[in-house]
């Protein structure tokens, strides 16, 4: 009789479940409904999805994205082209192809120069043609007409505040002679200028 009571208590205990709050529900109806729902879900997964539809053999399309980052510098010979008549069987072929020639002028390109635009939809663009602009960065005198550009000493070119927002470059703090207006001193700036 004790064994039957333990079996009955263990069997009925199977239909008792706990929630996240660890509340023990001792209702047999709720326990049976809970275990029945689990059993139906288990039968659906095993019977329908795995056995009938063979879900373990299903294929799906790949969803992915690729990000390519180009790094480093490149050297390009100016006013010359690659010698395509070299013999590829020559053991020094690649050494000759990628070595620097003393008689040529080279231009150094970085990532910003040869990946234009930096982002492309579903593709990458590597530059194959380069148009060199006739600009150079250097120091020059600011225009006389710019606010606070005229000066007498180097101190006049220091702490200019918002006046330099409309200038053609970044002030260096030096007062130099104007190249466009003789007899007038202006602040020196670092700027891009046309050659």
mmCIF file of C-alpha atoms in Angstrom:
data_model
loop_
_atom_site.group_PDB
_atom_site.id
_atom_site.type_symbol
_atom_site.label_atom_id
_atom_site.label_comp_id
_atom_site.label_asym_id
_atom_site.label_seq_id
_atom_site.Cartn_x
_atom_site.Cartn_y
_atom_site.Cartn_z
ATOM 1 C CA UNK A 1 0.000 0.000 0.000
ATOM 2 C CA UNK A 2 2.892 2.328 0.791
ATOM 3 C CA UNK A 3 4.403 1.572 -2.607
ATOM 4 C CA UNK A 4 1.117 2.387 -4.310
ATOM 5 C CA UNK A 5 0.892 5.692 -2.446
ATOM 6 C CA UNK A 6 4.486 6.573 -3.444
ATOM 7 C CA UNK A 7 3.777 5.605 -7.049
ATOM 8 C CA UNK A 8 0.521 7.617 -7.024
ATOM 9 C CA UNK A 9 2.284 10.583 -5.416
ATOM 10 C CA UNK A 10 5.183 10.344 -7.924
ATOM 11 C CA UNK A 11 2.798 9.962 -10.856
ATOM 12 C CA UNK A 12 0.652 12.891 -9.755
ATOM 13 C CA UNK A 13 3.836 14.866 -8.999
ATOM 14 C CA UNK A 14 4.686 14.610 -12.682
ATOM 15 C CA UNK A 15 1.759 16.917 -13.389
ATOM 16 C CA UNK A 16 2.969 19.544 -10.924
ATOM 17 C CA UNK A 17 5.228 22.219 -12.435
ATOM 18 C CA UNK A 18 7.006 25.365 -11.266
ATOM 19 C CA UNK A 19 7.023 28.809 -12.869
ATOM 20 C CA UNK A 20 9.860 31.302 -12.966
ATOM 21 C CA UNK A 21 8.786 32.655 -9.598
ATOM 22 C CA UNK A 22 9.071 29.140 -8.215
ATOM 23 C CA UNK A 23 5.408 28.949 -7.359
ATOM 24 C CA UNK A 24 4.281 25.352 -7.083
ATOM 25 C CA UNK A 25 0.915 24.769 -8.751
ATOM 26 C CA UNK A 26 -0.850 21.772 -7.196
ATOM 27 C CA UNK A 27 -3.834 21.769 -9.552
ATOM 28 C CA UNK A 28 -4.066 18.504 -11.477
ATOM 29 C CA UNK A 29 -6.057 20.142 -14.297
ATOM 30 C CA UNK A 30 -3.432 22.837 -14.872
ATOM 31 C CA UNK A 31 -0.624 20.263 -14.604
ATOM 32 C CA UNK A 32 -2.289 17.943 -17.124
ATOM 33 C CA UNK A 33 -2.897 20.869 -19.523
ATOM 34 C CA UNK A 34 0.752 21.963 -19.155
ATOM 35 C CA UNK A 35 2.199 18.488 -19.816
ATOM 36 C CA UNK A 36 -0.315 17.890 -22.635
ATOM 37 C CA UNK A 37 0.833 21.119 -24.342
ATOM 38 C CA UNK A 38 4.467 19.992 -23.995
ATOM 39 C CA UNK A 39 3.617 16.571 -25.399
ATOM 40 C CA UNK A 40 1.745 18.053 -28.397
ATOM 41 C CA UNK A 41 4.688 20.372 -29.094
ATOM 42 C CA UNK A 42 7.107 17.454 -28.871
ATOM 43 C CA UNK A 43 4.963 15.334 -31.221
ATOM 44 C CA UNK A 44 4.750 18.263 -33.676
ATOM 45 C CA UNK A 45 8.530 18.765 -33.741
ATOM 46 C CA UNK A 46 9.441 15.086 -33.993
ATOM 47 C CA UNK A 47 6.533 13.821 -36.070
ATOM 48 C CA UNK A 48 5.813 16.681 -38.433
ATOM 49 C CA UNK A 49 9.026 18.709 -38.760
ATOM 50 C CA UNK A 50 11.629 15.948 -38.508
ATOM 51 C CA UNK A 51 9.989 12.754 -39.800
ATOM 52 C CA UNK A 52 7.297 13.914 -42.248
ATOM 53 C CA UNK A 53 8.920 17.074 -43.679
ATOM 54 C CA UNK A 54 12.516 15.829 -43.159
ATOM 55 C CA UNK A 55 13.480 19.167 -41.644
ATOM 56 C CA UNK A 56 16.958 17.900 -40.820
ATOM 57 C CA UNK A 57 17.632 17.800 -44.583
ATOM 58 C CA UNK A 58 16.300 21.291 -45.325
ATOM 59 C CA UNK A 59 18.480 23.845 -47.073
ATOM 60 C CA UNK A 60 18.358 27.601 -46.750
ATOM 61 C CA UNK A 61 19.862 30.438 -48.750
ATOM 62 C CA UNK A 62 22.905 32.141 -47.324
ATOM 63 C CA UNK A 63 22.506 35.627 -45.925
ATOM 64 C CA UNK A 64 25.839 37.328 -45.479
ATOM 65 C CA UNK A 65 27.770 40.520 -45.934
ATOM 66 C CA UNK A 66 31.406 41.088 -46.797
ATOM 67 C CA UNK A 67 33.421 44.120 -45.812
ATOM 68 C CA UNK A 68 36.661 44.661 -47.681
ATOM 69 C CA UNK A 69 39.198 47.104 -46.350
ATOM 70 C CA UNK A 70 42.033 48.238 -48.583
ATOM 71 C CA UNK A 71 45.146 49.281 -46.689
ATOM 72 C CA UNK A 72 48.629 50.439 -47.514
ATOM 73 C CA UNK A 73 50.360 52.638 -50.044
ATOM 74 C CA UNK A 74 50.977 52.265 -53.719
ATOM 75 C CA UNK A 75 53.673 53.706 -55.936
ATOM 76 C CA UNK A 76 52.769 54.711 -59.466
ATOM 77 C CA UNK A 77 55.361 55.672 -62.074
ATOM 78 C CA UNK A 78 54.497 59.021 -63.638
ATOM 79 C CA UNK A 79 54.477 59.430 -67.433
ATOM 80 C CA UNK A 80 55.192 55.764 -68.121
ATOM 81 C CA UNK A 81 53.365 52.496 -68.466
ATOM 82 C CA UNK A 82 54.020 48.915 -67.434
ATOM 83 C CA UNK A 83 56.388 47.084 -69.749
ATOM 84 C CA UNK A 84 54.145 44.254 -70.951
ATOM 85 C CA UNK A 85 56.768 42.831 -73.320
ATOM 86 C CA UNK A 86 58.845 41.292 -70.515
ATOM 87 C CA UNK A 87 59.301 37.535 -70.557
ATOM 88 C CA UNK A 88 57.195 35.918 -67.813
ATOM 89 C CA UNK A 89 59.561 32.931 -67.718
ATOM 90 C CA UNK A 90 62.393 35.204 -66.620
ATOM 91 C CA UNK A 91 63.261 34.281 -62.984
ATOM 92 C CA UNK A 92 63.519 38.006 -62.165
ATOM 93 C CA UNK A 93 60.193 38.915 -63.848
ATOM 94 C CA UNK A 94 58.372 40.047 -60.694
ATOM 95 C CA UNK A 95 61.461 41.697 -59.277
ATOM 96 C CA UNK A 96 61.812 43.778 -62.459
ATOM 97 C CA UNK A 97 58.065 44.464 -62.630
ATOM 98 C CA UNK A 98 57.828 45.828 -59.090
ATOM 99 C CA UNK A 99 61.251 47.415 -58.636
ATOM 100 C CA UNK A 100 61.916 51.150 -58.723
ATOM 101 C CA UNK A 101 63.711 52.637 -61.690
ATOM 102 C CA UNK A 102 66.142 55.456 -60.874
ATOM 103 C CA UNK A 103 65.164 57.319 -64.068
ATOM 104 C CA UNK A 104 61.431 57.505 -63.298
ATOM 105 C CA UNK A 105 59.393 59.757 -61.048
ATOM 106 C CA UNK A 106 56.945 57.975 -58.763
ATOM 107 C CA UNK A 107 53.804 59.214 -57.072
ATOM 108 C CA UNK A 108 52.848 57.851 -53.662
ATOM 109 C CA UNK A 109 49.166 56.943 -53.326
ATOM 110 C CA UNK A 110 47.404 56.025 -50.110
ATOM 111 C CA UNK A 111 44.001 54.439 -49.515
ATOM 112 C CA UNK A 112 42.114 57.715 -49.907
ATOM 113 C CA UNK A 113 43.644 58.150 -53.376
ATOM 114 C CA UNK A 114 42.973 54.764 -54.922
ATOM 115 C CA UNK A 115 39.652 53.686 -53.374
ATOM 116 C CA UNK A 116 37.074 56.178 -54.644
ATOM 117 C CA UNK A 117 34.341 56.239 -53.396
ATOM 118 C CA UNK A 118 35.259 54.493 -50.134
ATOM 119 C CA UNK A 119 31.901 52.639 -49.941
ATOM 120 C CA UNK A 120 30.121 50.900 -52.815
ATOM 121 C CA UNK A 121 26.908 48.885 -52.628
ATOM 122 C CA UNK A 122 27.624 45.155 -53.207
ATOM 123 C CA UNK A 123 31.012 45.875 -54.759
ATOM 124 C CA UNK A 124 34.460 47.337 -54.329
ATOM 125 C CA UNK A 125 36.023 49.870 -56.658
ATOM 126 C CA UNK A 126 39.778 49.989 -57.131
ATOM 127 C CA UNK A 127 41.044 52.941 -59.126
ATOM 128 C CA UNK A 128 42.599 52.156 -62.491
ATOM 129 C CA UNK A 129 43.041 55.729 -63.752
ATOM 130 C CA UNK A 130 44.325 58.694 -61.767
ATOM 131 C CA UNK A 131 43.886 62.350 -62.672
ATOM 132 C CA UNK A 132 46.446 64.431 -60.861
ATOM 133 C CA UNK A 133 45.301 67.885 -59.821
ATOM 134 C CA UNK A 134 47.814 70.693 -60.099
ATOM 135 C CA UNK A 135 47.732 71.473 -56.403
ATOM 136 C CA UNK A 136 50.338 71.410 -53.733
ATOM 137 C CA UNK A 137 50.282 72.078 -50.019
ATOM 138 C CA UNK A 138 52.608 74.696 -48.670
ATOM 139 C CA UNK A 139 52.986 78.026 -46.900
ATOM 140 C CA UNK A 140 51.811 81.236 -48.494
ATOM 141 C CA UNK A 141 50.581 84.697 -47.575
ATOM 142 C CA UNK A 142 46.890 85.256 -46.803
ATOM 143 C CA UNK A 143 44.794 87.596 -48.939
ATOM 144 C CA UNK A 144 44.957 91.227 -47.809
ATOM 145 C CA UNK A 145 41.139 91.504 -47.925
ATOM 146 C CA UNK A 146 40.519 88.807 -45.278
ATOM 147 C CA UNK A 147 39.564 90.033 -41.776
ATOM 148 C CA UNK A 148 42.545 90.400 -39.389
ATOM 149 C CA UNK A 149 44.949 89.227 -42.123
ATOM 150 C CA UNK A 150 47.049 92.421 -42.012
ATOM 151 C CA UNK A 151 49.748 92.459 -39.360
ATOM 152 C CA UNK A 152 52.800 94.328 -38.111
ATOM 153 C CA UNK A 153 54.424 91.665 -35.918
ATOM 154 C CA UNK A 154 54.137 87.907 -35.381
ATOM 155 C CA UNK A 155 52.014 88.542 -32.272
ATOM 156 C CA UNK A 156 49.276 89.989 -34.528
ATOM 157 C CA UNK A 157 48.940 86.528 -36.139
ATOM 158 C CA UNK A 158 48.359 84.702 -32.841
ATOM 159 C CA UNK A 159 44.984 83.956 -31.203
ATOM 160 C CA UNK A 160 42.866 85.278 -34.074
ATOM 161 C CA UNK A 161 39.693 83.475 -32.942
ATOM 162 C CA UNK A 162 36.839 83.056 -35.430
ATOM 163 C CA UNK A 163 38.384 85.480 -37.948
ATOM 164 C CA UNK A 164 40.328 82.618 -39.547
ATOM 165 C CA UNK A 165 37.148 80.680 -40.438
ATOM 166 C CA UNK A 166 36.984 82.522 -43.787
ATOM 167 C CA UNK A 167 40.720 82.346 -44.457
ATOM 168 C CA UNK A 168 42.303 80.191 -47.175
ATOM 169 C CA UNK A 169 44.336 78.084 -44.766
ATOM 170 C CA UNK A 170 45.583 77.514 -41.244
ATOM 171 C CA UNK A 171 47.603 80.423 -39.794
ATOM 172 C CA UNK A 172 51.205 79.635 -38.840
ATOM 173 C CA UNK A 173 51.653 82.598 -36.489
ATOM 174 C CA UNK A 174 54.195 84.382 -38.706
ATOM 175 C CA UNK A 175 53.815 87.869 -40.200
ATOM 176 C CA UNK A 176 55.285 88.047 -43.739
ATOM 177 C CA UNK A 177 55.313 90.411 -46.725
ATOM 178 C CA UNK A 178 52.323 90.145 -49.061
ATOM 179 C CA UNK A 179 53.174 88.838 -52.525
ATOM 180 C CA UNK A 180 50.186 90.626 -54.094
ATOM 181 C CA UNK A 181 50.274 94.018 -52.326
ATOM 182 C CA UNK A 182 53.785 95.479 -51.876
ATOM 183 C CA UNK A 183 54.469 97.231 -48.561
ATOM 184 C CA UNK A 184 51.749 95.339 -46.659
ATOM 185 C CA UNK A 185 52.417 92.556 -44.192
ATOM 186 C CA UNK A 186 49.930 89.691 -43.790
ATOM 187 C CA UNK A 187 49.736 86.487 -41.777
ATOM 188 C CA UNK A 188 51.245 83.339 -43.277
ATOM 189 C CA UNK A 189 48.968 80.309 -43.772
ATOM 190 C CA UNK A 190 49.399 76.633 -44.653
ATOM 191 C CA UNK A 191 47.173 75.992 -47.640
ATOM 192 C CA UNK A 192 46.598 74.111 -50.893
ATOM 193 C CA UNK A 193 47.481 76.228 -53.896
ATOM 194 C CA UNK A 194 47.484 75.742 -57.650
ATOM 195 C CA UNK A 195 50.836 75.224 -59.335
#
